[in-house]
Amino acid sequence: VVVCSVEADAAGSSAATAQVAELPSPERAATALGHVCRYAQWRRRPLLPAGDGGDLSDRPAIGEIVAAQLASSPEGGWLPLDQAALLLAACGLPVLPTRGVTSAADAAAKAERVGFPVVLKARSGDVVHKTEVGGVALGLEDPDAVRAAYAAMEARLGAKMGGAVIQPTAPSGVEAIVGLASDPEFGPVVMVGLGGVLTDLLGDRQFAVPPLEPGAADAMVAALRAAPLLDGYRGAPKVDRQALIAVLDQVARVAEEVPELIELDLNPILVTAEGALIVDCKARLAPRPLGPGPLFPALRRRPRA
């Protein structure tokens, strides 16, 4: 029962005596009841398992990458693209092979080992939107094309290019994004949405606070307006929705297990019939926060171990 009255003093006194909520307007009352309903739904969800601290592929490699970055930049910062890819692979995430190069000749040699056609990208983690500044060269078919692309990119970007990376050409698929952002007070939030250049334009995204309850990642993907694209919309081939859900679930585990990782942007993730593949990524590290830890994860319901 909720009471709304124009005679606030009298209603408030009676409501307090009867242990009934008293609010100043019907709008505020409706909002409060909505929160109560959502809280009741949350209480009915399955309890989170006590768990064993997550499932990461290579904890020693994760520790080495984090330690090296914080040793060179004690305040933290964005990882170079090849190092970010190594971190993702160590975390058990499906990332496109990414090889760092330091010169045009080095790029051409590694491109031959990867196999043509290849993609050349600026290595620096500080280049946010590579395509907008000429930091990506696609469909390079031979060593001469790789050397020319490296020279042109270096002329455009100068020192901020930070070297480059060579990647094989990725298969076509549905573009998705998975992200992570962490606040020192409230902890991490994970996100999934439509990927590529449409991410910011359409804003088709879902957010959640890890750890994720069983089925939460599935529900987040299903809630996207673009979710039908995963199921073969208008004759397009159906892709592996469960592979995208698995990436989201794993990022949520990483958010809990690697507190130094305070920002992660996996965009695009190409989802195909064979699985999901992270084609580009950004990862930002910071020193492990001090104190009792973030608030939100501490409030999540878990059974006792």
Coordinates of C-alpha atoms in Angstrom, one line a residue:
V1 CA 0.0 0.0 0.0
V2 CA 1.3 3.5 -0.9
V3 CA -0.3 6.7 0.2
C4 CA -0.3 10.0 -1.8
S5 CA -2.1 12.9 -0.2
V6 CA -2.3 16.7 -0.7
E7 CA -2.5 17.0 3.1
A8 CA 1.1 15.8 3.6
D9 CA 1.4 16.3 7.3
A10 CA -1.8 14.5 8.3
A11 CA -1.2 11.7 5.8
G12 CA 2.4 11.3 6.8
S13 CA 1.5 10.9 10.5
S14 CA -1.2 8.3 9.7
A15 CA 1.0 6.4 7.2
A16 CA 3.9 6.3 9.6
T17 CA 1.7 4.9 12.4
A18 CA 0.3 2.2 10.0
Q19 CA 3.8 1.5 8.6
V20 CA 2.6 2.5 5.1
A21 CA 4.9 4.2 2.6
E22 CA 3.9 7.9 2.0
L23 CA 5.2 9.7 -1.1
P24 CA 4.6 13.2 -2.3
S25 CA 3.1 12.4 -5.8
P26 CA 1.6 9.6 -7.8
E27 CA 4.6 9.7 -10.1
R28 CA 7.1 9.2 -7.3
A29 CA 4.8 6.4 -5.9
A30 CA 4.8 4.6 -9.3
T31 CA 8.6 4.9 -9.5
A32 CA 9.0 3.4 -6.0
L33 CA 6.6 0.5 -6.8
G34 CA 8.6 -0.2 -10.0
H35 CA 11.8 -0.5 -7.9
V36 CA 10.0 -2.8 -5.5
C37 CA 8.9 -5.1 -8.4
R38 CA 12.4 -5.2 -9.8
Y39 CA 13.9 -6.0 -6.4
A40 CA 11.4 -8.8 -6.0
Q41 CA 12.4 -10.2 -9.5
W42 CA 16.0 -10.0 -8.5
R43 CA 15.4 -11.9 -5.3
R44 CA 13.8 -14.7 -7.3
R45 CA 16.8 -15.2 -9.4
P46 CA 19.1 -18.2 -8.7
L47 CA 21.8 -17.6 -6.2
L48 CA 25.3 -17.2 -7.6
P49 CA 27.6 -20.2 -7.0
A50 CA 30.3 -19.8 -4.5
G51 CA 32.8 -20.4 -7.3
D52 CA 36.5 -21.0 -7.4
G53 CA 37.7 -17.6 -8.5
G54 CA 36.8 -17.7 -12.2
D55 CA 38.1 -19.6 -15.2
L56 CA 41.1 -17.9 -16.8
S57 CA 43.3 -19.7 -19.3
D58 CA 46.8 -18.5 -18.3
R59 CA 47.0 -16.6 -15.0
P60 CA 50.9 -16.4 -15.0
A61 CA 50.8 -14.7 -18.4
I62 CA 48.1 -12.3 -17.2
G63 CA 50.2 -11.4 -14.2
E64 CA 53.3 -10.8 -16.4
I65 CA 51.5 -8.5 -18.8
V66 CA 49.9 -6.5 -16.0
A67 CA 53.2 -6.3 -14.0
A68 CA 55.2 -5.2 -17.1
Q69 CA 52.7 -2.4 -18.0
L70 CA 52.5 -1.1 -14.5
A71 CA 56.3 -1.2 -14.1
S72 CA 56.7 1.0 -17.2
S73 CA 53.7 3.2 -16.4
P74 CA 53.0 3.1 -12.7
E75 CA 49.9 5.2 -13.0
G76 CA 48.6 2.8 -15.7
G77 CA 47.4 3.4 -19.2
W78 CA 46.3 1.8 -22.5
L79 CA 48.1 -1.3 -23.6
P80 CA 49.6 -1.4 -27.1
L81 CA 47.3 -3.4 -29.5
D82 CA 49.6 -6.5 -29.6
Q83 CA 49.9 -6.6 -25.8
A84 CA 46.1 -6.1 -25.4
A85 CA 45.6 -9.1 -27.7
L86 CA 48.1 -11.2 -25.7
L87 CA 46.1 -10.3 -22.5
L88 CA 42.8 -11.4 -24.1
A89 CA 44.3 -14.7 -25.2
A90 CA 45.6 -15.3 -21.7
C91 CA 42.2 -14.6 -20.4
G92 CA 40.7 -17.3 -22.6
L93 CA 39.1 -14.9 -25.1
P94 CA 39.0 -15.7 -28.9
V95 CA 41.2 -12.9 -30.4
L96 CA 42.5 -12.6 -33.9
P97 CA 46.3 -13.4 -34.1
T98 CA 48.1 -10.0 -33.7
R99 CA 51.8 -9.5 -34.3
G100 CA 53.6 -6.3 -33.4
V101 CA 56.1 -4.8 -36.0
T102 CA 58.5 -1.9 -35.7
S103 CA 59.3 -1.1 -39.3
A104 CA 58.1 -1.4 -42.9
A105 CA 60.6 -4.3 -43.5
D106 CA 59.5 -6.0 -40.3
A107 CA 55.8 -5.6 -41.3
A108 CA 56.4 -7.1 -44.7
A109 CA 58.4 -10.1 -43.3
K110 CA 55.7 -10.9 -40.7
A111 CA 52.9 -10.5 -43.2
E112 CA 54.5 -13.2 -45.4
R113 CA 54.5 -15.5 -42.4
V114 CA 50.9 -14.7 -41.6
G115 CA 49.7 -15.2 -45.2
F116 CA 48.1 -12.7 -47.5
P117 CA 45.9 -10.7 -47.6
V118 CA 46.7 -9.0 -44.3
V119 CA 45.6 -5.9 -42.3
L120 CA 48.0 -3.3 -40.9
K121 CA 47.0 -1.3 -37.9
A122 CA 48.6 1.4 -35.7
R123 CA 50.0 -0.3 -32.5
S124 CA 49.6 2.5 -30.0
G125 CA 46.7 2.1 -27.5
D126 CA 46.3 5.9 -27.4
V127 CA 44.9 5.9 -31.0
V128 CA 41.2 5.6 -30.1
H129 CA 39.4 5.5 -33.5
K130 CA 42.0 4.1 -35.9
T131 CA 39.9 4.3 -39.0
E132 CA 39.2 8.0 -38.5
V133 CA 42.9 8.9 -38.4
G134 CA 44.2 6.6 -41.1
G135 CA 45.5 4.0 -38.7
V136 CA 44.1 0.9 -40.5
A137 CA 45.1 -0.5 -43.9
L138 CA 43.0 -3.4 -45.2
G139 CA 43.4 -6.0 -47.9
L140 CA 47.2 -5.8 -48.3
E141 CA 48.0 -8.4 -51.0
D142 CA 51.8 -8.5 -51.1
P143 CA 55.0 -7.3 -49.3
D144 CA 55.3 -4.2 -51.4
A145 CA 51.7 -3.1 -50.4
V146 CA 52.6 -3.7 -46.7
R147 CA 55.7 -1.6 -46.9
A148 CA 53.9 1.2 -48.7
A149 CA 51.0 1.1 -46.2
Y150 CA 53.4 1.2 -43.3
A151 CA 55.3 4.2 -44.7
A152 CA 52.1 6.1 -45.4
M153 CA 50.7 5.4 -42.0
E154 CA 53.9 6.5 -40.3
A155 CA 53.9 9.8 -42.3
R156 CA 50.3 10.5 -41.2
L157 CA 50.5 9.6 -37.5
G158 CA 54.2 10.1 -36.7
A159 CA 55.4 9.1 -33.2
K160 CA 51.8 8.4 -31.9
M161 CA 51.6 5.4 -34.3
G162 CA 53.8 3.5 -31.9
G163 CA 54.8 0.9 -34.5
A164 CA 52.1 -1.3 -36.0
V165 CA 50.5 -4.7 -35.9
I166 CA 49.9 -7.3 -38.6
Q167 CA 46.7 -9.4 -38.6
P168 CA 45.2 -11.9 -41.0
T169 CA 42.1 -10.8 -42.8
A170 CA 39.1 -11.7 -40.7
P171 CA 36.0 -13.5 -42.0
S172 CA 32.8 -11.6 -42.5
G173 CA 30.2 -11.9 -39.8
V174 CA 27.7 -10.0 -37.6
E175 CA 29.6 -7.2 -35.8
A176 CA 29.1 -7.0 -32.0
I177 CA 30.8 -5.2 -29.1
V178 CA 31.5 -6.3 -25.6
G179 CA 33.0 -3.8 -23.1
L180 CA 34.0 -3.4 -19.5
A181 CA 34.4 -0.2 -17.4
S182 CA 35.3 -0.2 -13.7
D183 CA 34.8 2.5 -11.1
P184 CA 37.0 2.4 -7.9
E185 CA 33.9 2.9 -5.7
F186 CA 31.3 0.8 -7.4
G187 CA 33.3 -1.8 -9.3
P188 CA 32.9 -3.1 -12.9
V189 CA 30.1 -2.9 -15.4
V190 CA 30.0 -5.1 -18.5
M191 CA 28.2 -4.2 -21.7
V192 CA 27.2 -5.9 -24.9
G193 CA 25.8 -4.4 -28.1
L194 CA 25.8 -3.9 -31.8
G195 CA 29.4 -3.4 -32.9
G196 CA 31.4 -1.6 -35.5
V197 CA 30.7 2.0 -36.4
L198 CA 27.0 1.7 -35.4
T199 CA 27.8 1.3 -31.7
D200 CA 27.6 5.0 -30.8
L201 CA 25.2 5.9 -33.5
L202 CA 22.4 3.5 -32.5
G203 CA 23.2 2.9 -28.9
D204 CA 21.8 -0.6 -29.0
R205 CA 23.5 -1.8 -25.8
Q206 CA 22.8 -3.7 -22.5
F207 CA 24.6 -3.3 -19.2
A208 CA 25.0 -5.4 -16.1
V209 CA 27.1 -5.6 -13.0
P210 CA 29.2 -8.7 -12.6
P211 CA 29.2 -11.4 -11.4
L212 CA 26.5 -12.4 -13.8
E213 CA 23.7 -14.7 -12.6
P214 CA 23.2 -17.9 -14.7
G215 CA 21.5 -17.0 -17.9
A216 CA 22.1 -13.2 -17.5
A217 CA 24.5 -13.0 -20.5
D218 CA 21.9 -14.8 -22.7
A219 CA 19.2 -12.4 -21.6
M220 CA 21.4 -9.4 -22.3
V221 CA 22.0 -10.5 -25.8
A222 CA 18.4 -11.4 -26.4
A223 CA 17.3 -7.9 -25.2
L224 CA 19.3 -6.2 -28.0
R225 CA 17.2 -4.7 -30.8
A226 CA 19.7 -6.1 -33.2
A227 CA 19.5 -9.7 -31.8
P228 CA 17.5 -11.0 -34.9
L229 CA 20.7 -10.4 -36.9
L230 CA 22.3 -13.3 -35.0
D231 CA 19.5 -15.6 -36.1
G232 CA 19.6 -15.1 -39.8
Y233 CA 17.5 -12.0 -40.4
R234 CA 15.9 -11.8 -43.8
G235 CA 17.8 -14.7 -45.3
A236 CA 21.2 -13.9 -43.9
P237 CA 23.1 -16.8 -42.5
K238 CA 22.5 -17.7 -38.9
V239 CA 25.6 -17.2 -36.6
D240 CA 26.7 -18.6 -33.3
R241 CA 24.8 -16.6 -30.7
Q242 CA 26.2 -18.8 -27.9
A243 CA 29.8 -17.8 -28.9
L244 CA 29.0 -14.1 -28.3
I245 CA 27.3 -15.0 -25.0
A246 CA 30.4 -17.0 -24.0
V247 CA 32.6 -13.9 -24.7
L248 CA 30.3 -11.8 -22.5
D249 CA 30.4 -14.3 -19.7
Q250 CA 34.2 -14.6 -19.8
V251 CA 34.6 -10.8 -19.8
A252 CA 32.5 -10.7 -16.7
R253 CA 34.8 -13.3 -15.0
V254 CA 37.8 -11.3 -16.1
A255 CA 36.3 -8.1 -14.5
E256 CA 36.3 -9.9 -11.2
E257 CA 39.6 -11.7 -11.4
V258 CA 41.8 -8.9 -13.0
P259 CA 41.0 -5.8 -10.9
E260 CA 43.9 -3.9 -12.7
L261 CA 41.9 -4.1 -15.9
I262 CA 39.7 -1.0 -15.6
E263 CA 38.5 -0.6 -19.2
L264 CA 38.1 -3.0 -22.0
D265 CA 36.6 -2.4 -25.5
L266 CA 36.2 -5.4 -27.8
N267 CA 35.0 -3.9 -31.0
P268 CA 34.3 -5.3 -33.4
I269 CA 33.7 -8.9 -32.5
L270 CA 32.8 -10.8 -35.6
V271 CA 30.2 -13.5 -34.9
T272 CA 30.0 -16.2 -37.6
A273 CA 28.5 -19.7 -37.9
E274 CA 31.8 -21.0 -36.6
G275 CA 32.1 -18.8 -33.5
A276 CA 33.1 -15.4 -32.4
L277 CA 36.4 -13.6 -33.1
I278 CA 37.7 -10.4 -31.5
V279 CA 39.2 -8.3 -34.3
D280 CA 40.1 -5.1 -32.5
C281 CA 40.4 -4.3 -28.8
K282 CA 41.5 -1.7 -26.3
A283 CA 42.6 -2.5 -22.8
R284 CA 43.5 0.0 -20.0
L285 CA 45.2 -1.0 -16.8
A286 CA 45.6 0.8 -13.5
P287 CA 47.2 -0.1 -10.1
R288 CA 45.1 -2.5 -8.0
P289 CA 42.7 -0.3 -5.9
L290 CA 43.3 -0.1 -2.2
G291 CA 40.7 -0.5 0.5
P292 CA 37.8 -2.9 1.1
G293 CA 36.9 -3.2 -2.6
P294 CA 34.0 -2.0 -4.8
L295 CA 30.6 -1.7 -3.3
F296 CA 28.3 -3.4 -5.9
P297 CA 30.0 -6.8 -6.1
A298 CA 29.9 -7.0 -2.3
L299 CA 26.1 -6.6 -2.4
R300 CA 25.5 -9.5 -4.8
R301 CA 23.7 -12.6 -3.4
R302 CA 25.9 -15.7 -3.1
P303 CA 25.5 -18.9 -1.2
R304 CA 28.2 -19.5 1.4
A305 CA 31.1 -21.6 0.1

